[in-house]
Amino acid sequence: MNSTEPRPEPISSELKEAPEPPTAEPNRSMQEYSQLQQGLLLWTLAVAAIFFISVWIGYGLATALNYLLGACVGVIYLKMLARDVERIGSAGQSPLQGRLALFVGLVIVATQIERLQLVPIVLGFMTYKATLFGYMLVTVFMPKSS
């Protein structure tokens, strides 16, 4: 070999590594979603506890327990909703079916058992909506400065 001829580089350096796809953004988005999900769940539980105590003071323990039953089912509904949002785009059963069955089952049980009161149970179920509405108001009127 002549000393002026270029030497071939080793094969491993010839293969350039392909740039990695940007995975940081989806991971960050999923982390933000997970934090949002946990925050909403905690706020829903806190609001339910405050309403439970208020109903207990104002209407008695029986009505407060009916409210609490609805609020617990509402929290389960919120968890199911969050799980369905995570699975958007994948094939399978309609996400609405399980959640709708949960609410319909709650209403059927509330109307069939004499000791249960439908209105406090439904209002308890809707507690998660009050939390979502409150979160929406906070994000609209007090946005984070990035």
PDB file of C-alpha atoms in Angstrom:
ATOM      1  CA  MET A   1       0.000   0.000   0.000  1.00  0.00           C
ATOM      2  CA  ASN A   2       1.060   3.448  -0.762  1.00  0.00           C
ATOM      3  CA  SER A   3       1.228   5.867   2.155  1.00  0.00           C
ATOM      4  CA  THR A   4      -0.620   8.541   0.134  1.00  0.00           C
ATOM      5  CA  GLU A   5      -3.663   6.363  -0.468  1.00  0.00           C
ATOM      6  CA  PRO A   6      -6.462   6.943   2.006  1.00  0.00           C
ATOM      7  CA  ARG A   7      -6.968   4.135   4.408  1.00  0.00           C
ATOM      8  CA  PRO A   8     -10.450   2.677   4.549  1.00  0.00           C
ATOM      9  CA  GLU A   9     -12.143   3.396   7.814  1.00  0.00           C
ATOM     10  CA  PRO A  10     -13.403   0.496   9.880  1.00  0.00           C
ATOM     11  CA  ILE A  11     -16.883  -0.704   9.020  1.00  0.00           C
ATOM     12  CA  SER A  12     -18.375   0.338  12.329  1.00  0.00           C
ATOM     13  CA  SER A  13     -17.544   3.983  11.722  1.00  0.00           C
ATOM     14  CA  GLU A  14     -18.954   3.841   8.189  1.00  0.00           C
ATOM     15  CA  LEU A  15     -22.395   3.051   9.526  1.00  0.00           C
ATOM     16  CA  LYS A  16     -23.797   6.269  10.772  1.00  0.00           C
ATOM     17  CA  GLU A  17     -26.406   5.905  13.430  1.00  0.00           C
ATOM     18  CA  ALA A  18     -29.793   7.125  12.354  1.00  0.00           C
ATOM     19  CA  PRO A  19     -31.017   9.962  14.498  1.00  0.00           C
ATOM     20  CA  GLU A  20     -33.412   8.745  17.142  1.00  0.00           C
ATOM     21  CA  PRO A  21     -37.010   9.766  16.648  1.00  0.00           C
ATOM     22  CA  PRO A  22     -38.133  12.509  18.999  1.00  0.00           C
ATOM     23  CA  THR A  23     -39.713  10.500  21.796  1.00  0.00           C
ATOM     24  CA  ALA A  24     -39.222  13.105  24.483  1.00  0.00           C
ATOM     25  CA  GLU A  25     -42.338  15.063  23.479  1.00  0.00           C
ATOM     26  CA  PRO A  26     -44.838  12.157  23.709  1.00  0.00           C
ATOM     27  CA  ASN A  27     -43.310  11.023  27.007  1.00  0.00           C
ATOM     28  CA  ARG A  28     -43.548  14.536  28.398  1.00  0.00           C
ATOM     29  CA  SER A  29     -47.133  14.814  27.191  1.00  0.00           C
ATOM     30  CA  MET A  30     -48.059  11.518  28.825  1.00  0.00           C
ATOM     31  CA  GLN A  31     -46.381  12.646  32.055  1.00  0.00           C
ATOM     32  CA  GLU A  32     -48.370  15.881  31.961  1.00  0.00           C
ATOM     33  CA  TYR A  33     -51.555  13.912  31.295  1.00  0.00           C
ATOM     34  CA  SER A  34     -50.787  11.555  34.167  1.00  0.00           C
ATOM     35  CA  GLN A  35     -50.214  14.511  36.499  1.00  0.00           C
ATOM     36  CA  LEU A  36     -53.454  16.115  35.329  1.00  0.00           C
ATOM     37  CA  GLN A  37     -55.325  12.847  35.848  1.00  0.00           C
ATOM     38  CA  GLN A  38     -53.972  12.427  39.385  1.00  0.00           C
ATOM     39  CA  GLY A  39     -54.648  16.069  40.216  1.00  0.00           C
ATOM     40  CA  LEU A  40     -58.240  15.872  39.018  1.00  0.00           C
ATOM     41  CA  LEU A  41     -58.776  12.672  40.973  1.00  0.00           C
ATOM     42  CA  LEU A  42     -57.427  14.228  44.164  1.00  0.00           C
ATOM     43  CA  TRP A  43     -59.490  17.394  43.684  1.00  0.00           C
ATOM     44  CA  THR A  44     -62.587  15.283  43.042  1.00  0.00           C
ATOM     45  CA  LEU A  45     -62.008  13.364  46.269  1.00  0.00           C
ATOM     46  CA  ALA A  46     -61.446  16.613  48.185  1.00  0.00           C
ATOM     47  CA  VAL A  47     -64.599  18.236  46.782  1.00  0.00           C
ATOM     48  CA  ALA A  48     -66.583  15.069  47.533  1.00  0.00           C
ATOM     49  CA  ALA A  49     -65.335  15.088  51.137  1.00  0.00           C
ATOM     50  CA  ILE A  50     -66.279  18.751  51.569  1.00  0.00           C
ATOM     51  CA  PHE A  51     -69.735  18.183  50.051  1.00  0.00           C
ATOM     52  CA  PHE A  52     -70.220  15.016  52.123  1.00  0.00           C
ATOM     53  CA  ILE A  53     -69.577  16.904  55.362  1.00  0.00           C
ATOM     54  CA  SER A  54     -71.804  19.790  54.220  1.00  0.00           C
ATOM     55  CA  VAL A  55     -74.662  17.443  53.313  1.00  0.00           C
ATOM     56  CA  TRP A  56     -74.225  15.572  56.599  1.00  0.00           C
ATOM     57  CA  ILE A  57     -74.529  18.825  58.555  1.00  0.00           C
ATOM     58  CA  GLY A  58     -77.414  20.145  56.471  1.00  0.00           C
ATOM     59  CA  TYR A  59     -79.477  17.040  55.694  1.00  0.00           C
ATOM     60  CA  GLY A  60     -78.338  14.248  58.003  1.00  0.00           C
ATOM     61  CA  LEU A  61     -76.199  11.150  57.762  1.00  0.00           C
ATOM     62  CA  ALA A  62     -78.575   9.071  55.603  1.00  0.00           C
ATOM     63  CA  THR A  63     -78.666  11.661  52.819  1.00  0.00           C
ATOM     64  CA  ALA A  64     -74.899  12.244  53.139  1.00  0.00           C
ATOM     65  CA  LEU A  65     -74.222   8.519  52.724  1.00  0.00           C
ATOM     66  CA  ASN A  66     -76.406   8.491  49.597  1.00  0.00           C
ATOM     67  CA  TYR A  67     -74.366  11.413  48.271  1.00  0.00           C
ATOM     68  CA  LEU A  68     -71.135   9.580  49.145  1.00  0.00           C
ATOM     69  CA  LEU A  69     -72.282   6.476  47.259  1.00  0.00           C
ATOM     70  CA  GLY A  70     -72.869   8.564  44.144  1.00  0.00           C
ATOM     71  CA  ALA A  71     -69.543  10.382  44.583  1.00  0.00           C
ATOM     72  CA  CYS A  72     -67.655   7.073  44.850  1.00  0.00           C
ATOM     73  CA  VAL A  73     -69.262   5.807  41.658  1.00  0.00           C
ATOM     74  CA  GLY A  74     -68.421   9.166  40.056  1.00  0.00           C
ATOM     75  CA  VAL A  75     -64.746   8.691  40.965  1.00  0.00           C
ATOM     76  CA  ILE A  76     -64.827   5.218  39.396  1.00  0.00           C
ATOM     77  CA  TYR A  77     -66.444   6.763  36.315  1.00  0.00           C
ATOM     78  CA  LEU A  78     -63.692   9.404  36.163  1.00  0.00           C
ATOM     79  CA  LYS A  79     -61.003   6.695  36.335  1.00  0.00           C
ATOM     80  CA  MET A  80     -62.741   4.771  33.532  1.00  0.00           C
ATOM     81  CA  LEU A  81     -62.956   7.962  31.479  1.00  0.00           C
ATOM     82  CA  ALA A  82     -59.230   8.617  31.969  1.00  0.00           C
ATOM     83  CA  ARG A  83     -58.404   5.042  30.939  1.00  0.00           C
ATOM     84  CA  ASP A  84     -60.532   5.408  27.805  1.00  0.00           C
ATOM     85  CA  VAL A  85     -58.833   8.691  26.921  1.00  0.00           C
ATOM     86  CA  GLU A  86     -55.449   6.941  27.165  1.00  0.00           C
ATOM     87  CA  ARG A  87     -56.670   4.302  24.711  1.00  0.00           C
ATOM     88  CA  ILE A  88     -58.014   6.688  22.071  1.00  0.00           C
ATOM     89  CA  GLY A  89     -57.284   5.353  18.617  1.00  0.00           C
ATOM     90  CA  SER A  90     -57.001   1.689  19.524  1.00  0.00           C
ATOM     91  CA  ALA A  91     -59.580  -0.807  18.334  1.00  0.00           C
ATOM     92  CA  GLY A  92     -61.953  -2.465  20.731  1.00  0.00           C
ATOM     93  CA  GLN A  93     -65.325  -1.981  22.341  1.00  0.00           C
ATOM     94  CA  SER A  94     -66.895   1.419  22.343  1.00  0.00           C
ATOM     95  CA  PRO A  95     -65.500   3.306  25.328  1.00  0.00           C
ATOM     96  CA  LEU A  96     -68.914   4.710  26.199  1.00  0.00           C
ATOM     97  CA  GLN A  97     -70.551   1.327  26.857  1.00  0.00           C
ATOM     98  CA  GLY A  98     -68.810   0.500  30.149  1.00  0.00           C
ATOM     99  CA  ARG A  99     -69.156   3.980  31.575  1.00  0.00           C
ATOM    100  CA  LEU A 100     -72.802   4.242  30.562  1.00  0.00           C
ATOM    101  CA  ALA A 101     -73.525   0.850  32.117  1.00  0.00           C
ATOM    102  CA  LEU A 102     -71.962   2.064  35.365  1.00  0.00           C
ATOM    103  CA  PHE A 103     -74.263   5.090  35.551  1.00  0.00           C
ATOM    104  CA  VAL A 104     -77.359   3.154  34.465  1.00  0.00           C
ATOM    105  CA  GLY A 105     -76.570   0.469  37.044  1.00  0.00           C
ATOM    106  CA  LEU A 106     -76.270   3.129  39.735  1.00  0.00           C
ATOM    107  CA  VAL A 107     -79.644   4.631  38.822  1.00  0.00           C
ATOM    108  CA  ILE A 108     -81.319   1.197  38.714  1.00  0.00           C
ATOM    109  CA  VAL A 109     -79.927   0.253  42.142  1.00  0.00           C
ATOM    110  CA  ALA A 110     -80.965   3.645  43.565  1.00  0.00           C
ATOM    111  CA  THR A 111     -84.533   3.256  42.319  1.00  0.00           C
ATOM    112  CA  GLN A 112     -84.933  -0.373  43.411  1.00  0.00           C
ATOM    113  CA  ILE A 113     -83.699  -0.101  46.991  1.00  0.00           C
ATOM    114  CA  GLU A 114     -86.131   1.860  49.141  1.00  0.00           C
ATOM    115  CA  ARG A 115     -83.525   3.202  51.562  1.00  0.00           C
ATOM    116  CA  LEU A 116     -81.577   4.906  48.763  1.00  0.00           C
ATOM    117  CA  GLN A 117     -82.452   8.379  47.510  1.00  0.00           C
ATOM    118  CA  LEU A 118     -81.975   9.036  43.819  1.00  0.00           C
ATOM    119  CA  VAL A 119     -81.309  12.800  43.894  1.00  0.00           C
ATOM    120  CA  PRO A 120     -78.378  12.766  46.365  1.00  0.00           C
ATOM    121  CA  ILE A 121     -76.859   9.786  44.564  1.00  0.00           C
ATOM    122  CA  VAL A 122     -77.046  11.470  41.148  1.00  0.00           C
ATOM    123  CA  LEU A 123     -75.717  14.737  42.571  1.00  0.00           C
ATOM    124  CA  GLY A 124     -72.874  12.803  44.193  1.00  0.00           C
ATOM    125  CA  PHE A 125     -72.130  11.156  40.876  1.00  0.00           C
ATOM    126  CA  MET A 126     -71.930  14.589  39.245  1.00  0.00           C
ATOM    127  CA  THR A 127     -69.251  15.758  41.691  1.00  0.00           C
ATOM    128  CA  TYR A 128     -66.533  14.886  39.184  1.00  0.00           C
ATOM    129  CA  LYS A 129     -68.174  17.313  36.735  1.00  0.00           C
ATOM    130  CA  ALA A 130     -67.980  20.123  39.289  1.00  0.00           C
ATOM    131  CA  THR A 131     -64.269  19.410  39.637  1.00  0.00           C
ATOM    132  CA  LEU A 132     -63.747  19.422  35.873  1.00  0.00           C
ATOM    133  CA  PHE A 133     -65.697  22.679  35.592  1.00  0.00           C
ATOM    134  CA  GLY A 134     -63.580  24.237  38.341  1.00  0.00           C
ATOM    135  CA  TYR A 135     -60.386  23.084  36.630  1.00  0.00           C
ATOM    136  CA  MET A 136     -61.594  24.561  33.357  1.00  0.00           C
ATOM    137  CA  LEU A 137     -62.295  27.922  35.020  1.00  0.00           C
ATOM    138  CA  VAL A 138     -58.856  27.967  36.636  1.00  0.00           C
ATOM    139  CA  THR A 139     -57.062  27.169  33.383  1.00  0.00           C
ATOM    140  CA  VAL A 140     -59.057  29.743  31.399  1.00  0.00           C
ATOM    141  CA  PHE A 141     -58.816  32.654  33.829  1.00  0.00           C
ATOM    142  CA  MET A 142     -55.444  31.903  35.435  1.00  0.00           C
ATOM    143  CA  PRO A 143     -53.278  30.257  32.744  1.00  0.00           C
ATOM    144  CA  LYS A 144     -49.779  29.142  33.615  1.00  0.00           C
ATOM    145  CA  SER A 145     -47.046  31.406  32.361  1.00  0.00           C
ATOM    146  CA  SER A 146     -44.652  29.328  30.280  1.00  0.00           C
TER     147      SER A 146
END
